[in-house]
């Protein structure tokens, strides 16, 4: 299976090629930065009509992970909706798809900077999730330990001879783990750029998503 | 029928001249709805275009705008303004002439809208902007004539399509509008006439005397050109001799990077301190204007330049044109030669300097073609629909419109004459709602149909955004380069974002002839410091990549067939002989394939001579088959005559890769998923108004908020494969970037007669390909294998494995 298993602050975790984090002992699946309804918000705010299919694509990919792993808990680690109005504007098909995914399991919406309030779609709304030994919150806090977060959409650039490739990645050091964005319409922040660079320790590792996941020292990425 | 009035007759006489026959011909046919003049540079072409306007305006009775002049270059508009001053001042004509471009001040532009001059000189983009204002009917009231200069250049790009749609709009605002096109020599004048005219009105073609045949030769040098590489450094002593022997020399290069390197080398060799300047489109406006001013004042002996000086700007007394690097097509060569000797009756003088030995062959072929007057060119396809989508939005910005009327207007542009109503309606639907199968945007609809049937902007404030996105030129993302100092620093020019991203502080590169040191990136500006004494890491400007016409490729192949090297210099003949010894020369009825290791990778070169687009397409198809065969292809580069592929494992059986069975199917599936399509999609999506242009200010905000247009493309392919933008992307790609028809022709021609040469090193003929720009990377197993290796090595180095 295309994933990288690792130990983080005493928890055995698995970084999946989809960008999801799997915690088998708790049967917990965490995904961050879904940005559902992004095209709706862009159309509302700027008048640009991007292909309005990112919500169903994101949900399809989430469904594939849920089918593969049957999690007891799904944790959406903030910025699950591009804004609260985008959540209200979800297409009827997308809403019922989401309801099917939520059925029969614990579903947590952690709040993010894009979606600070509760949404009318079921599930539990939390500011952060304390799941010892780990704590899950949207934005990494300075000095935190055993913390899993999202928000920055980390990606890594690697030079392969003359050509450079960039891929979304997980970032991990002894204290923190940062998840890549799971949403379809998301970009990335290079792990060599601030504030990610100073947030992570010098010996941080990056797990790059792709047809075959690979681990790199984060400092080696451009 | 208009005769030359006495006042004008006297003016010509005072200058000791008689009007050229084509100038009088344009005047005599001044009332024609459309005229196309084909004349060499220096043939009084511009005056011919303006003469009817000057005559009609001479009595001072015309109120408001009379003539609109459109040129592809801002600099050309400013230059024409200067040149028109002479007859207007000397004949004391009551005519006001002004220019209006992106460089015109805000106050000046405001004033021009309120009180237009008699003659307005502008660009297609500025015209599109003027037409998008609500007061367009008032601005253009009274307009009689439009003069399109360098129409042959505009017709090669979407800028021309935008202009022609703009003229169709103008024609409705000013029903009597007459059109004149001014063109350099082209291969198919009637096609250009149809392009210009208001369909189906006729358009007379007037051809001026082409003047004496050009004096054109290959520069002879003591040193032979290198086997591979560009830039023509070996020829610098010989070129300096030529500069000394002439008043003003223009030294053309095919790319900006080459111009930069050459300029630096030339400067180092310039022991006489001859005044020499550099001019190309990536330099800051201030820098370019300084060089232009010095050139007009006759202070420069030579200018190293690129296509930015290509069009007929009349600056100074150029008596020699040097072309470094092979002219990639004959038409462009002939037009460049036209830059020398702007006196009508003296032959233009030009020297070709091939940069390597393959280019010697290309230059000889180009010389033969130029002397034979054998011009090349591909016929244009139908008008692009992304430009039409933009035009619909721009029309809505000006005010409500009726769909039937707009359709009639659009189909009066030659390129859109065959546009069906269904295609038009699809573009209108796209502009209104995005045109998606999932009707997600009905609540935000951009255009709405009012009770009276007219289409109008739902929110009038969106007009501003539409105007900001006007234009069809899609640049690579560019970053400004400035000297670092506390006051902001001198602007030097621009580099591509991906080049800037490859720099680390301390790296050096060339820009504007100087070596500078990269200090850092601040608010999307590259900050540099002077660094005179180090060897530069070269600036990689994307620049324009010209492709050799298929017609030139065919001439080259024919030369190989004869085995007659008598037209070639000795060194090049030796080089071809060496190729024949270590491998063989390509032939018309067989396909030469060479495999050799280089730089730690297996390389395979297919000499198909089918033109760059077809060779690029072949590269994409072959790498797809290599991926299936597990050979780990990493990338390829295509030229007009060959495609070179590098991979982890060598190609053992090229015949299997080229098997025609299933190639067509592979082409169709492949077409959807490749990098060329994604690049085409991005450009079309920006032009059509699907995504906003990247304004530098906007990109300053958080990077994780922006995402690649490739994601949009993939999403559309997956969920809405019938969408208009995908249709447009496919059409555009098939028009310019990919060409399956020529591959089929090539396969039929070689009929599986493949000569596969496996060699232990690069061959003479393959060497130039290693330095080609425009490498296309392949994201496949090869890349995965490399990444896994790199990861293992990096982890080991960091002591983490």
mmCIF file with all atom_site columns, C-alpha atoms in Angstrom, chain B residues 325-453:
data_model
loop_
_atom_site.group_PDB
_atom_site.id
_atom_site.type_symbol
_atom_site.label_atom_id
_atom_site.label_alt_id
_atom_site.label_comp_id
_atom_site.label_asym_id
_atom_site.label_entity_id
_atom_site.label_seq_id
_atom_site.pdbx_PDB_ins_code
_atom_site.Cartn_x
_atom_site.Cartn_y
_atom_site.Cartn_z
_atom_site.occupancy
_atom_site.B_iso_or_equiv
_atom_site.pdbx_formal_charge
_atom_site.auth_seq_id
_atom_site.auth_comp_id
_atom_site.auth_asym_id
_atom_site.auth_atom_id
_atom_site.pdbx_PDB_model_num
ATOM 1   C CA . UNK B 1 325 ? 21.877  32.099 -35.606 1.00 0.00 ? 325 UNK B CA 1
ATOM 2   C CA . UNK B 1 326 ? 19.931  30.601 -38.463 1.00 0.00 ? 326 UNK B CA 1
ATOM 3   C CA . UNK B 1 327 ? 16.888  32.584 -39.543 1.00 0.00 ? 327 UNK B CA 1
ATOM 4   C CA . UNK B 1 328 ? 14.192  30.088 -38.629 1.00 0.00 ? 328 UNK B CA 1
ATOM 5   C CA . UNK B 1 329 ? 11.997  31.046 -41.485 1.00 0.00 ? 329 UNK B CA 1
ATOM 6   C CA . UNK B 1 330 ? 12.573  32.772 -44.760 1.00 0.00 ? 330 UNK B CA 1
ATOM 7   C CA . UNK B 1 331 ? 9.777   35.308 -44.428 1.00 0.00 ? 331 UNK B CA 1
ATOM 8   C CA . UNK B 1 332 ? 11.229  36.636 -41.184 1.00 0.00 ? 332 UNK B CA 1
ATOM 9   C CA . UNK B 1 333 ? 14.680  36.833 -42.787 1.00 0.00 ? 333 UNK B CA 1
ATOM 10  C CA . UNK B 1 334 ? 13.362  38.859 -45.698 1.00 0.00 ? 334 UNK B CA 1
ATOM 11  C CA . UNK B 1 335 ? 11.526  41.188 -43.325 1.00 0.00 ? 335 UNK B CA 1
ATOM 12  C CA . UNK B 1 336 ? 14.629  41.661 -41.192 1.00 0.00 ? 336 UNK B CA 1
ATOM 13  C CA . UNK B 1 337 ? 16.751  42.435 -44.201 1.00 0.00 ? 337 UNK B CA 1
ATOM 14  C CA . UNK B 1 338 ? 14.230  45.133 -44.994 1.00 0.00 ? 338 UNK B CA 1
ATOM 15  C CA . UNK B 1 339 ? 15.556  46.945 -41.919 1.00 0.00 ? 339 UNK B CA 1
ATOM 16  C CA . UNK B 1 340 ? 18.733  47.918 -43.711 1.00 0.00 ? 340 UNK B CA 1
ATOM 17  C CA . UNK B 1 341 ? 18.998  50.812 -46.122 1.00 0.00 ? 341 UNK B CA 1
ATOM 18  C CA . UNK B 1 342 ? 15.691  52.524 -45.858 1.00 0.00 ? 342 UNK B CA 1
ATOM 19  C CA . UNK B 1 343 ? 16.345  54.189 -49.141 1.00 0.00 ? 343 UNK B CA 1
ATOM 20  C CA . UNK B 1 344 ? 13.991  52.668 -51.594 1.00 0.00 ? 344 UNK B CA 1
ATOM 21  C CA . UNK B 1 345 ? 16.294  52.042 -54.488 1.00 0.00 ? 345 UNK B CA 1
ATOM 22  C CA . UNK B 1 346 ? 19.415  50.757 -52.757 1.00 0.00 ? 346 UNK B CA 1
ATOM 23  C CA . UNK B 1 347 ? 19.596  47.010 -52.144 1.00 0.00 ? 347 UNK B CA 1
ATOM 24  C CA . UNK B 1 348 ? 19.348  45.925 -48.512 1.00 0.00 ? 348 UNK B CA 1
ATOM 25  C CA . UNK B 1 349 ? 22.542  44.477 -47.163 1.00 0.00 ? 349 UNK B CA 1
ATOM 26  C CA . UNK B 1 350 ? 22.560  41.570 -44.774 1.00 0.00 ? 350 UNK B CA 1
ATOM 27  C CA . UNK B 1 351 ? 24.987  38.997 -43.433 1.00 0.00 ? 351 UNK B CA 1
ATOM 28  C CA . UNK B 1 352 ? 24.037  35.655 -41.940 1.00 0.00 ? 352 UNK B CA 1
ATOM 29  C CA . UNK B 1 353 ? 26.155  34.265 -39.106 1.00 0.00 ? 353 UNK B CA 1
ATOM 30  C CA . UNK B 1 354 ? 25.340  30.625 -38.382 1.00 0.00 ? 354 UNK B CA 1
ATOM 31  C CA . UNK B 1 355 ? 25.977  29.787 -34.726 1.00 0.00 ? 355 UNK B CA 1
ATOM 32  C CA . UNK B 1 356 ? 26.903  26.144 -35.299 1.00 0.00 ? 356 UNK B CA 1
ATOM 33  C CA . UNK B 1 357 ? 27.454  23.785 -38.160 1.00 0.00 ? 357 UNK B CA 1
ATOM 34  C CA . UNK B 1 358 ? 23.911  22.603 -38.484 1.00 0.00 ? 358 UNK B CA 1
ATOM 35  C CA . UNK B 1 359 ? 22.907  26.241 -38.783 1.00 0.00 ? 359 UNK B CA 1
ATOM 36  C CA . UNK B 1 360 ? 25.373  26.650 -41.643 1.00 0.00 ? 360 UNK B CA 1
ATOM 37  C CA . UNK B 1 361 ? 23.234  24.172 -43.536 1.00 0.00 ? 361 UNK B CA 1
ATOM 38  C CA . UNK B 1 362 ? 20.068  26.009 -42.500 1.00 0.00 ? 362 UNK B CA 1
ATOM 39  C CA . UNK B 1 363 ? 21.545  29.370 -43.528 1.00 0.00 ? 363 UNK B CA 1
ATOM 40  C CA . UNK B 1 364 ? 22.526  28.088 -46.960 1.00 0.00 ? 364 UNK B CA 1
ATOM 41  C CA . UNK B 1 365 ? 19.013  26.705 -47.447 1.00 0.00 ? 365 UNK B CA 1
ATOM 42  C CA . UNK B 1 366 ? 17.504  30.009 -46.272 1.00 0.00 ? 366 UNK B CA 1
ATOM 43  C CA . UNK B 1 367 ? 19.747  32.006 -48.629 1.00 0.00 ? 367 UNK B CA 1
ATOM 44  C CA . UNK B 1 368 ? 18.673  29.911 -51.580 1.00 0.00 ? 368 UNK B CA 1
ATOM 45  C CA . UNK B 1 369 ? 15.019  30.314 -50.609 1.00 0.00 ? 369 UNK B CA 1
ATOM 46  C CA . UNK B 1 370 ? 15.319  34.085 -50.054 1.00 0.00 ? 370 UNK B CA 1
ATOM 47  C CA . UNK B 1 371 ? 16.968  34.606 -53.427 1.00 0.00 ? 371 UNK B CA 1
ATOM 48  C CA . UNK B 1 372 ? 14.295  32.505 -55.080 1.00 0.00 ? 372 UNK B CA 1
ATOM 49  C CA . UNK B 1 373 ? 11.640  34.668 -53.367 1.00 0.00 ? 373 UNK B CA 1
ATOM 50  C CA . UNK B 1 374 ? 10.234  31.436 -51.967 1.00 0.00 ? 374 UNK B CA 1
ATOM 51  C CA . UNK B 1 375 ? 8.398   32.548 -48.803 1.00 0.00 ? 375 UNK B CA 1
ATOM 52  C CA . UNK B 1 376 ? 7.012   30.158 -46.257 1.00 0.00 ? 376 UNK B CA 1
ATOM 53  C CA . UNK B 1 377 ? 3.983   30.228 -44.040 1.00 0.00 ? 377 UNK B CA 1
ATOM 54  C CA . UNK B 1 378 ? 1.130   28.109 -42.772 1.00 0.00 ? 378 UNK B CA 1
ATOM 55  C CA . UNK B 1 379 ? -2.465  28.954 -43.579 1.00 0.00 ? 379 UNK B CA 1
ATOM 56  C CA . UNK B 1 380 ? -4.422  30.362 -40.635 1.00 0.00 ? 380 UNK B CA 1
ATOM 57  C CA . UNK B 1 381 ? -7.159  28.332 -39.026 1.00 0.00 ? 381 UNK B CA 1
ATOM 58  C CA . UNK B 1 382 ? -10.571 29.695 -38.064 1.00 0.00 ? 382 UNK B CA 1
ATOM 59  C CA . UNK B 1 383 ? -10.744 32.579 -35.583 1.00 0.00 ? 383 UNK B CA 1
ATOM 60  C CA . UNK B 1 384 ? -9.992  31.388 -32.047 1.00 0.00 ? 384 UNK B CA 1
ATOM 61  C CA . UNK B 1 385 ? -13.016 31.211 -29.762 1.00 0.00 ? 385 UNK B CA 1
ATOM 62  C CA . UNK B 1 386 ? -11.199 32.220 -26.578 1.00 0.00 ? 386 UNK B CA 1
ATOM 63  C CA . UNK B 1 387 ? -10.690 35.631 -28.193 1.00 0.00 ? 387 UNK B CA 1
ATOM 64  C CA . UNK B 1 388 ? -14.387 35.668 -29.101 1.00 0.00 ? 388 UNK B CA 1
ATOM 65  C CA . UNK B 1 389 ? -15.358 34.988 -25.459 1.00 0.00 ? 389 UNK B CA 1
ATOM 66  C CA . UNK B 1 390 ? -13.239 37.953 -24.411 1.00 0.00 ? 390 UNK B CA 1
ATOM 67  C CA . UNK B 1 391 ? -14.801 40.093 -27.133 1.00 0.00 ? 391 UNK B CA 1
ATOM 68  C CA . UNK B 1 392 ? -18.307 39.222 -25.917 1.00 0.00 ? 392 UNK B CA 1
ATOM 69  C CA . UNK B 1 393 ? -17.401 40.247 -22.372 1.00 0.00 ? 393 UNK B CA 1
ATOM 70  C CA . UNK B 1 394 ? -15.744 43.461 -23.584 1.00 0.00 ? 394 UNK B CA 1
ATOM 71  C CA . UNK B 1 395 ? -18.845 44.279 -25.646 1.00 0.00 ? 395 UNK B CA 1
ATOM 72  C CA . UNK B 1 396 ? -21.014 43.777 -22.568 1.00 0.00 ? 396 UNK B CA 1
ATOM 73  C CA . UNK B 1 397 ? -18.721 46.108 -20.618 1.00 0.00 ? 397 UNK B CA 1
ATOM 74  C CA . UNK B 1 398 ? -19.534 48.852 -23.135 1.00 0.00 ? 398 UNK B CA 1
ATOM 75  C CA . UNK B 1 399 ? -23.288 48.337 -22.772 1.00 0.00 ? 399 UNK B CA 1
ATOM 76  C CA . UNK B 1 400 ? -26.233 46.006 -23.419 1.00 0.00 ? 400 UNK B CA 1
ATOM 77  C CA . UNK B 1 401 ? -26.161 44.188 -26.760 1.00 0.00 ? 401 UNK B CA 1
ATOM 78  C CA . UNK B 1 402 ? -28.418 42.106 -28.937 1.00 0.00 ? 402 UNK B CA 1
ATOM 79  C CA . UNK B 1 403 ? -27.099 38.588 -29.594 1.00 0.00 ? 403 UNK B CA 1
ATOM 80  C CA . UNK B 1 404 ? -28.295 38.469 -33.241 1.00 0.00 ? 404 UNK B CA 1
ATOM 81  C CA . UNK B 1 405 ? -26.622 41.784 -34.032 1.00 0.00 ? 405 UNK B CA 1
ATOM 82  C CA . UNK B 1 406 ? -23.382 40.780 -32.338 1.00 0.00 ? 406 UNK B CA 1
ATOM 83  C CA . UNK B 1 407 ? -23.341 37.452 -34.206 1.00 0.00 ? 407 UNK B CA 1
ATOM 84  C CA . UNK B 1 408 ? -23.776 39.285 -37.517 1.00 0.00 ? 408 UNK B CA 1
ATOM 85  C CA . UNK B 1 409 ? -20.981 41.652 -36.547 1.00 0.00 ? 409 UNK B CA 1
ATOM 86  C CA . UNK B 1 410 ? -18.572 38.914 -35.492 1.00 0.00 ? 410 UNK B CA 1
ATOM 87  C CA . UNK B 1 411 ? -19.057 36.915 -38.684 1.00 0.00 ? 411 UNK B CA 1
ATOM 88  C CA . UNK B 1 412 ? -18.121 40.014 -40.702 1.00 0.00 ? 412 UNK B CA 1
ATOM 89  C CA . UNK B 1 413 ? -14.529 39.475 -39.516 1.00 0.00 ? 413 UNK B CA 1
ATOM 90  C CA . UNK B 1 414 ? -12.822 37.282 -42.120 1.00 0.00 ? 414 UNK B CA 1
ATOM 91  C CA . UNK B 1 415 ? -11.424 34.824 -39.584 1.00 0.00 ? 415 UNK B CA 1
ATOM 92  C CA . UNK B 1 416 ? -14.875 34.311 -38.035 1.00 0.00 ? 416 UNK B CA 1
ATOM 93  C CA . UNK B 1 417 ? -16.892 34.281 -41.274 1.00 0.00 ? 417 UNK B CA 1
ATOM 94  C CA . UNK B 1 418 ? -17.554 30.536 -40.910 1.00 0.00 ? 418 UNK B CA 1
ATOM 95  C CA . UNK B 1 419 ? -18.448 30.637 -37.197 1.00 0.00 ? 419 UNK B CA 1
ATOM 96  C CA . UNK B 1 420 ? -21.749 28.813 -36.650 1.00 0.00 ? 420 UNK B CA 1
ATOM 97  C CA . UNK B 1 421 ? -24.529 30.291 -34.560 1.00 0.00 ? 421 UNK B CA 1
ATOM 98  C CA . UNK B 1 422 ? -24.290 27.308 -32.205 1.00 0.00 ? 422 UNK B CA 1
ATOM 99  C CA . UNK B 1 423 ? -20.591 27.997 -31.602 1.00 0.00 ? 423 UNK B CA 1
ATOM 100 C CA . UNK B 1 424 ? -21.341 31.662 -31.013 1.00 0.00 ? 424 UNK B CA 1
ATOM 101 C CA . UNK B 1 425 ? -24.117 30.813 -28.561 1.00 0.00 ? 425 UNK B CA 1
ATOM 102 C CA . UNK B 1 426 ? -21.797 28.469 -26.659 1.00 0.00 ? 426 UNK B CA 1
ATOM 103 C CA . UNK B 1 427 ? -19.315 31.328 -26.236 1.00 0.00 ? 427 UNK B CA 1
ATOM 104 C CA . UNK B 1 428 ? -22.107 33.636 -25.095 1.00 0.00 ? 428 UNK B CA 1
ATOM 105 C CA . UNK B 1 429 ? -23.282 31.008 -22.603 1.00 0.00 ? 429 UNK B CA 1
ATOM 106 C CA . UNK B 1 430 ? -19.709 30.636 -21.333 1.00 0.00 ? 430 UNK B CA 1
ATOM 107 C CA . UNK B 1 431 ? -19.410 34.390 -20.859 1.00 0.00 ? 431 UNK B CA 1
ATOM 108 C CA . UNK B 1 432 ? -22.771 34.509 -19.058 1.00 0.00 ? 432 UNK B CA 1
ATOM 109 C CA . UNK B 1 433 ? -22.626 31.511 -16.697 1.00 0.00 ? 433 UNK B CA 1
ATOM 110 C CA . UNK B 1 434 ? -19.351 29.670 -17.223 1.00 0.00 ? 434 UNK B CA 1
ATOM 111 C CA . UNK B 1 435 ? -21.149 27.181 -19.465 1.00 0.00 ? 435 UNK B CA 1
ATOM 112 C CA . UNK B 1 436 ? -20.871 24.209 -17.102 1.00 0.00 ? 436 UNK B CA 1
ATOM 113 C CA . UNK B 1 437 ? -23.035 21.112 -17.253 1.00 0.00 ? 437 UNK B CA 1
ATOM 114 C CA . UNK B 1 438 ? -23.483 21.627 -13.509 1.00 0.00 ? 438 UNK B CA 1
ATOM 115 C CA . UNK B 1 439 ? -25.359 24.910 -13.381 1.00 0.00 ? 439 UNK B CA 1
ATOM 116 C CA . UNK B 1 440 ? -23.647 26.138 -10.241 1.00 0.00 ? 440 UNK B CA 1
ATOM 117 C CA . UNK B 1 441 ? -23.401 29.787 -11.099 1.00 0.00 ? 441 UNK B CA 1
ATOM 118 C CA . UNK B 1 442 ? -26.915 30.773 -12.047 1.00 0.00 ? 442 UNK B CA 1
ATOM 119 C CA . UNK B 1 443 ? -27.070 32.893 -8.895  1.00 0.00 ? 443 UNK B CA 1
ATOM 120 C CA . UNK B 1 444 ? -23.886 34.768 -9.862  1.00 0.00 ? 444 UNK B CA 1
ATOM 121 C CA . UNK B 1 445 ? -24.527 34.999 -13.610 1.00 0.00 ? 445 UNK B CA 1
ATOM 122 C CA . UNK B 1 446 ? -22.148 37.511 -15.215 1.00 0.00 ? 446 UNK B CA 1
ATOM 123 C CA . UNK B 1 447 ? -24.387 38.431 -18.150 1.00 0.00 ? 447 UNK B CA 1
ATOM 124 C CA . UNK B 1 448 ? -28.184 38.403 -17.925 1.00 0.00 ? 448 UNK B CA 1
ATOM 125 C CA . UNK B 1 449 ? -30.791 38.692 -20.637 1.00 0.00 ? 449 UNK B CA 1
ATOM 126 C CA . UNK B 1 450 ? -33.105 41.626 -19.921 1.00 0.00 ? 450 UNK B CA 1
ATOM 127 C CA . UNK B 1 451 ? -36.838 41.770 -20.615 1.00 0.00 ? 451 UNK B CA 1
ATOM 128 C CA . UNK B 1 452 ? -36.153 43.482 -23.971 1.00 0.00 ? 452 UNK B CA 1
ATOM 129 C CA . UNK B 1 453 ? -33.934 40.579 -25.033 1.00 0.00 ? 453 UNK B CA 1
#
